[in-house]
Tab-separated table of C-alpha atoms and ligand atoms in Angstrom:
chain	number	residue	atom	x	y	z
M	222	MET	CA	173.615	203.079	-82.014
M	223	LYS	CA	171.130	204.749	-79.701
M	224	GLU	CA	168.552	202.512	-78.060
M	225	LEU	CA	165.029	203.740	-78.710
M	226	TYR	CA	163.161	201.046	-76.806
M	227	LYS	CA	164.034	197.933	-74.854
M	228	GLY	CA	161.463	195.153	-74.961
M	229	LYS	CA	161.555	191.823	-73.140
M	230	VAL	CA	163.563	190.005	-75.835
M	231	LYS	CA	164.158	192.652	-78.517
M	232	THR	CA	165.844	196.047	-78.529
M	233	ILE	CA	164.952	198.807	-80.986
M	234	LEU	CA	167.913	200.876	-82.179
M	235	GLU	CA	168.158	204.092	-84.148
M	236	THR	CA	169.700	204.037	-87.661
M	237	GLU	CA	171.074	206.897	-89.779
M	238	ASN	CA	167.813	206.885	-91.732
M	239	PRO	CA	164.914	208.398	-89.735
M	240	ASP	CA	162.448	206.107	-91.556
M	241	GLU	CA	164.288	202.945	-90.524
M	242	ILE	CA	165.171	201.147	-87.282
M	243	PHE	CA	167.243	198.141	-86.275
M	244	ILE	CA	165.680	195.394	-84.190
M	245	ARG	CA	168.230	193.418	-82.189
M	246	PHE	CA	167.027	189.978	-81.102
M	247	GLU	CA	168.464	189.229	-77.659
M	248	ASP	CA	169.668	185.832	-76.422
M	249	LYS	CA	166.767	185.579	-73.994
M	250	VAL	CA	163.456	183.843	-73.567
M	251	THR	CA	160.760	184.979	-71.145
M	252	CYS	CA	157.302	183.873	-70.122
M	253	GLY	CA	154.543	184.821	-67.699
M	254	ASN	CA	154.671	188.460	-68.787
M	255	GLY	CA	158.424	188.545	-68.135
M	256	LYS	CA	158.219	186.916	-64.683
M	257	GLN	CA	160.483	184.073	-65.841
M	258	GLU	CA	163.555	184.851	-67.943
M	259	THR	CA	166.429	182.681	-69.200
M	260	HIS	CA	169.593	183.569	-71.110
M	261	ILE	CA	170.069	181.256	-74.110
M	262	PRO	CA	173.191	181.875	-76.244
M	263	GLY	CA	172.393	181.969	-79.958
M	264	LYS	CA	168.624	182.227	-79.538
M	265	GLY	CA	168.469	185.815	-80.812
M	266	THR	CA	170.129	184.854	-84.080
M	267	ILE	CA	167.793	181.888	-84.654
M	268	ASN	CA	164.643	183.940	-84.053
M	269	CYS	CA	165.950	186.792	-86.197
M	270	GLU	CA	166.710	184.421	-89.061
M	271	ILE	CA	163.377	182.552	-88.841
M	272	SER	CA	161.529	185.874	-88.764
M	273	ALA	CA	163.502	187.233	-91.725
M	274	ILE	CA	162.790	184.117	-93.811
M	275	LEU	CA	159.067	184.273	-93.018
M	276	PHE	CA	158.809	188.033	-93.692
M	277	GLU	CA	160.601	187.530	-97.030
M	278	LYS	CA	158.269	184.702	-98.017
M	279	LEU	CA	155.206	186.766	-97.050
M	280	TYR	CA	156.549	189.769	-98.988
M	281	HIS	CA	156.892	187.624	-102.127
M	282	LEU	CA	153.293	186.495	-101.606
M	283	GLY	CA	152.114	190.119	-101.519
M	284	ILE	CA	152.044	191.012	-97.802
M	285	LYS	CA	153.476	194.408	-96.859
M	286	THR	CA	155.848	194.042	-93.903
M	287	HIS	CA	158.289	196.271	-92.033
M	288	TYR	CA	161.229	193.971	-92.846
M	289	ILE	CA	164.002	195.362	-95.091
M	290	ASP	CA	167.081	193.175	-94.553
M	291	ARG	CA	169.291	191.475	-91.958
M	292	PRO	CA	172.603	193.362	-91.738
M	293	GLU	CA	173.823	191.175	-88.862
M	294	SER	CA	172.887	187.697	-87.775
M	295	ASN	CA	170.711	188.909	-84.891
M	296	ILE	CA	169.704	192.334	-86.291
M	297	MET	CA	166.906	193.205	-88.697
M	298	ARG	CA	166.641	196.498	-90.506
M	299	CYS	CA	162.977	197.500	-90.615
M	300	ARG	CA	160.770	200.368	-91.668
M	301	LYS	CA	159.983	202.568	-88.693
M	302	VAL	CA	156.334	202.284	-87.663
M	303	ASP	CA	154.117	203.261	-84.786
M	304	ILE	CA	153.100	199.907	-83.363
M	305	ILE	CA	149.329	199.599	-83.024
M	306	PRO	CA	148.873	198.419	-79.435
M	307	LEU	CA	146.821	195.343	-80.379
M	308	GLU	CA	147.927	191.728	-80.395
M	309	VAL	CA	146.117	189.931	-83.176
M	310	VAL	CA	145.936	186.218	-82.349
M	311	VAL	CA	145.019	183.728	-85.069
M	312	ARG	CA	143.897	180.262	-83.958
M	313	ASN	CA	143.590	177.185	-86.169
M	314	ILE	CA	143.494	174.614	-83.364
M	315	ALA	CA	142.165	175.295	-79.866
M	316	THR	CA	144.783	175.218	-77.121
M	317	GLY	CA	146.304	177.614	-74.577
M	318	SER	CA	144.294	180.499	-73.158
M	319	ILE	CA	141.122	179.726	-75.124
M	320	ILE	CA	140.901	176.375	-73.311
M	321	ARG	CA	141.418	177.959	-69.906
M	322	GLU	CA	138.898	180.719	-70.552
M	323	THR	CA	136.066	178.984	-72.450
M	324	THR	CA	134.366	175.594	-72.690
M	325	ILE	CA	135.859	174.929	-76.146
M	326	GLN	CA	137.517	171.493	-76.221
M	327	GLU	CA	141.300	171.223	-76.592
M	328	GLY	CA	142.187	170.318	-80.169
M	329	THR	CA	139.002	171.735	-81.761
M	330	ARG	CA	139.810	172.843	-85.323
M	331	PHE	CA	138.543	176.219	-86.449
M	332	TYR	CA	137.374	176.681	-90.059
M	333	PRO	CA	137.732	179.515	-90.746
M	334	GLU	CA	140.408	180.377	-88.222
M	335	LEU	CA	139.472	182.339	-85.115
M	336	ILE	CA	140.947	185.851	-85.112
M	337	GLU	CA	141.027	187.576	-81.723
M	338	PHE	CA	142.237	190.974	-80.550
M	339	TYR	CA	144.059	191.542	-77.269
M	340	LEU	CA	145.201	194.836	-75.790
M	341	LYS	CA	149.014	195.092	-75.979
M	342	ASP	CA	149.569	196.376	-72.458
M	343	ASP	CA	151.593	194.309	-69.985
M	344	SER	CA	150.411	196.487	-67.077
M	345	LYS	CA	146.844	195.319	-67.821
M	346	ASN	CA	147.917	191.736	-68.616
M	347	ASP	CA	146.977	191.971	-72.319
M	348	PRO	CA	143.192	191.418	-71.946
M	349	LEU	CA	140.943	190.027	-74.698
M	350	LEU	CA	139.014	192.844	-76.405
M	351	THR	CA	135.541	192.927	-77.931
M	352	SER	CA	134.504	194.915	-81.017
M	353	ASP	CA	132.474	197.244	-78.807
M	354	ARG	CA	135.449	197.856	-76.531
M	355	MET	CA	137.725	198.583	-79.502
M	356	ASN	CA	135.071	200.933	-80.875
M	357	MET	CA	134.788	202.718	-77.513
M	358	MET	CA	138.603	202.896	-77.304
M	359	GLY	CA	138.479	204.940	-80.504
M	360	TYR	CA	139.618	202.379	-83.066
M	361	ASP	CA	138.396	202.852	-86.609
M	362	MET	CA	136.467	199.621	-87.170
M	363	ASN	CA	137.475	199.691	-90.845
M	364	ASN	CA	141.052	199.245	-89.649
M	365	ILE	CA	140.001	196.359	-87.415
M	366	ARG	CA	138.407	194.713	-90.479
M	367	LEU	CA	141.615	195.374	-92.409
M	368	PHE	CA	143.717	193.666	-89.666
M	369	LYS	CA	141.325	190.703	-89.766
M	370	GLY	CA	141.603	190.425	-93.544
M	371	MET	CA	145.405	190.642	-93.431
M	372	ALA	CA	145.550	188.119	-90.570
M	373	HIS	CA	143.409	185.706	-92.606
M	374	GLU	CA	145.654	186.059	-95.667
M	375	ILE	CA	148.827	185.691	-93.597
M	376	ASN	CA	147.382	182.603	-91.911
M	377	THR	CA	146.595	180.995	-95.266
M	378	MET	CA	150.185	181.599	-96.402
M	379	LEU	CA	151.883	180.568	-93.159
M	380	LYS	CA	149.771	177.401	-92.873
M	381	GLN	CA	151.014	176.346	-96.326
M	382	ILE	CA	154.635	177.208	-95.523
M	383	PHE	CA	154.564	175.200	-92.278
M	384	ASP	CA	152.583	172.372	-93.828
M	385	SER	CA	155.348	171.983	-96.415
M	386	ILE	CA	157.839	171.306	-93.584
M	387	ASP	CA	155.487	168.889	-91.779
M	388	ILE	CA	154.397	171.322	-89.090
M	389	ASP	CA	150.827	172.175	-88.059
M	390	LEU	CA	150.447	175.901	-87.448
M	391	VAL	CA	148.251	175.849	-84.332
M	392	ASP	CA	148.099	179.554	-83.484
M	393	PHE	CA	150.204	182.704	-83.593
M	394	LYS	CA	150.300	186.391	-82.698
M	395	LEU	CA	150.735	189.293	-85.103
M	396	GLU	CA	151.345	192.988	-84.603
M	397	PHE	CA	150.716	195.731	-87.113
M	398	GLY	CA	152.290	199.156	-87.456
M	399	LEU	CA	151.492	202.476	-89.082
M	400	THR	CA	154.173	204.045	-91.322
M	401	SER	CA	154.811	207.788	-91.593
M	402	LYS	CA	152.917	207.582	-94.920
M	403	GLY	CA	149.831	206.234	-93.148
M	404	GLU	CA	150.226	202.689	-94.445
M	405	ILE	CA	149.361	199.715	-92.224
M	406	ILE	CA	151.970	196.968	-92.491
M	407	LEU	CA	152.893	193.767	-90.675
M	408	ALA	CA	155.483	194.449	-87.948
M	409	ASP	CA	157.245	192.844	-84.950
M	410	GLU	CA	158.445	189.253	-85.535
M	411	ILE	CA	157.119	185.873	-86.600
M	412	SER	CA	159.070	183.179	-84.784
M	413	PRO	CA	158.437	180.127	-82.601
M	414	ASP	CA	158.312	182.566	-79.635
M	415	GLY	CA	154.939	183.841	-80.833
M	416	CYS	CA	153.544	180.777	-82.617
M	417	ARG	CA	152.428	177.317	-81.587
M	418	LEU	CA	153.945	174.796	-83.970
M	419	TRP	CA	153.159	171.093	-83.644
M	420	ARG	CA	154.806	168.235	-85.507
M	421	LYS	CA	152.265	167.393	-88.192
M	422	GLY	CA	149.463	165.189	-86.957
M	423	THR	CA	150.733	165.219	-83.336
M	424	THR	CA	150.597	167.586	-80.355
M	425	GLU	CA	154.407	167.665	-80.036
M	426	SER	CA	155.450	171.299	-79.529
M	427	MET	CA	158.288	172.870	-81.516
M	428	ASP	CA	157.797	176.340	-79.988
M	429	LYS	CA	157.963	178.406	-76.795
M	430	ASP	CA	155.526	176.056	-75.016
M	431	LEU	CA	158.610	173.829	-74.464
M	432	TYR	CA	159.946	176.621	-72.237
M	433	ARG	CA	156.580	177.660	-70.742
M	434	LYS	CA	155.823	174.075	-69.716
M	435	ASN	CA	159.482	173.067	-69.153
M	436	THR	CA	159.069	170.040	-71.396
M	437	GLY	CA	162.052	170.330	-73.724
M	438	ASN	CA	164.889	172.250	-75.316
M	439	ILE	CA	163.699	175.234	-77.362
M	440	MET	CA	167.027	175.664	-79.153
M	441	GLU	CA	166.871	172.155	-80.634
M	442	ALA	CA	163.278	172.700	-81.745
M	443	TYR	CA	163.884	176.211	-83.149
M	444	GLN	CA	167.015	174.993	-84.963
M	445	GLN	CA	164.995	172.232	-86.632
M	446	ILE	CA	162.343	174.729	-87.727
M	447	LEU	CA	165.034	177.031	-89.134
M	448	ALA	CA	166.846	174.223	-90.966
M	449	GLN	CA	163.582	173.043	-92.551
M	450	LEU	CA	162.492	176.556	-93.536
M	451	LYS	CA	165.855	177.104	-95.243
U	656	LIG	O1	148.241	182.302	-74.660
U	656	LIG	P1	147.403	182.161	-75.892
U	656	LIG	O2	146.858	180.761	-76.064
U	656	LIG	O3	146.326	183.207	-75.996
U	656	LIG	O4	148.405	182.428	-77.120
U	656	LIG	C1	147.992	182.313	-78.448
U	656	LIG	C2	149.203	182.493	-79.366
U	656	LIG	O5	149.644	183.830	-79.327
U	656	LIG	C3	150.403	181.626	-78.987
U	656	LIG	O6	151.041	181.194	-80.184
U	656	LIG	C4	151.310	182.571	-78.238
U	656	LIG	O7	152.681	182.230	-78.410
U	656	LIG	C5	151.001	183.906	-78.910
U	656	LIG	N1	151.119	185.046	-77.987
U	656	LIG	C6	152.225	185.862	-78.030
U	656	LIG	N2	152.352	186.922	-77.192
U	656	LIG	C7	151.391	187.202	-76.307
U	656	LIG	C8	150.246	186.389	-76.223
U	656	LIG	C9	150.145	185.294	-77.083
U	656	LIG	O8	153.116	185.650	-78.865
U	656	LIG	N3	151.531	188.257	-75.505
């Protein structure tokens, strides 16, 4: 299978169908824009499976996603899309970069959730965008409103899913893609690599912060999330 693109922890592969791709989840975890990287056997499979379960649940709740099926434990078959180079971050509880960059207090709860747009460009360090900047960059603001609406719906669904397994969904990142038919659908992955998940009612991380802050074993935490989601 020809490699089309190699990301930090995922590889995009060609399939026989020009409208479909494979996404291979690698046994790696990185942080600091790829500055730190660790090989973790089995991690790709766990993230692929968590993502597949969440995409399937969202699909059944009416969200259009790129996910088709999981032909191998660490490979997803997906609809081919052009990824929109925006990272849509949804925040329910204030932590992470919003604490470093503003005067908002750690642990502040947002009702409704805060939805923020960042430029997906590692060479520019993924900066926070404003509506005016997105407008000047040529984005159709109707699409930006559409992303916000979808992000709100997805948040409502994911919060319920995680709540049912005694996890608080603190924040997470989404990416959207454009199909050859001009449809905007949810893409990329949804896994503990791109979410903050706290044990309900605590600030105990069950996500990539364990690796970022070197405070615990991500495989144990991710395995627990997977087992509970199943
Ligand atoms: O770092 P920050 O607090 O802005 O991250 C918010 C959320 O978005 C976290 O769940 C983090 O894992 C996710 N994120 C991500 N990829 C990025 C930036 C943030 O998955 N490039």
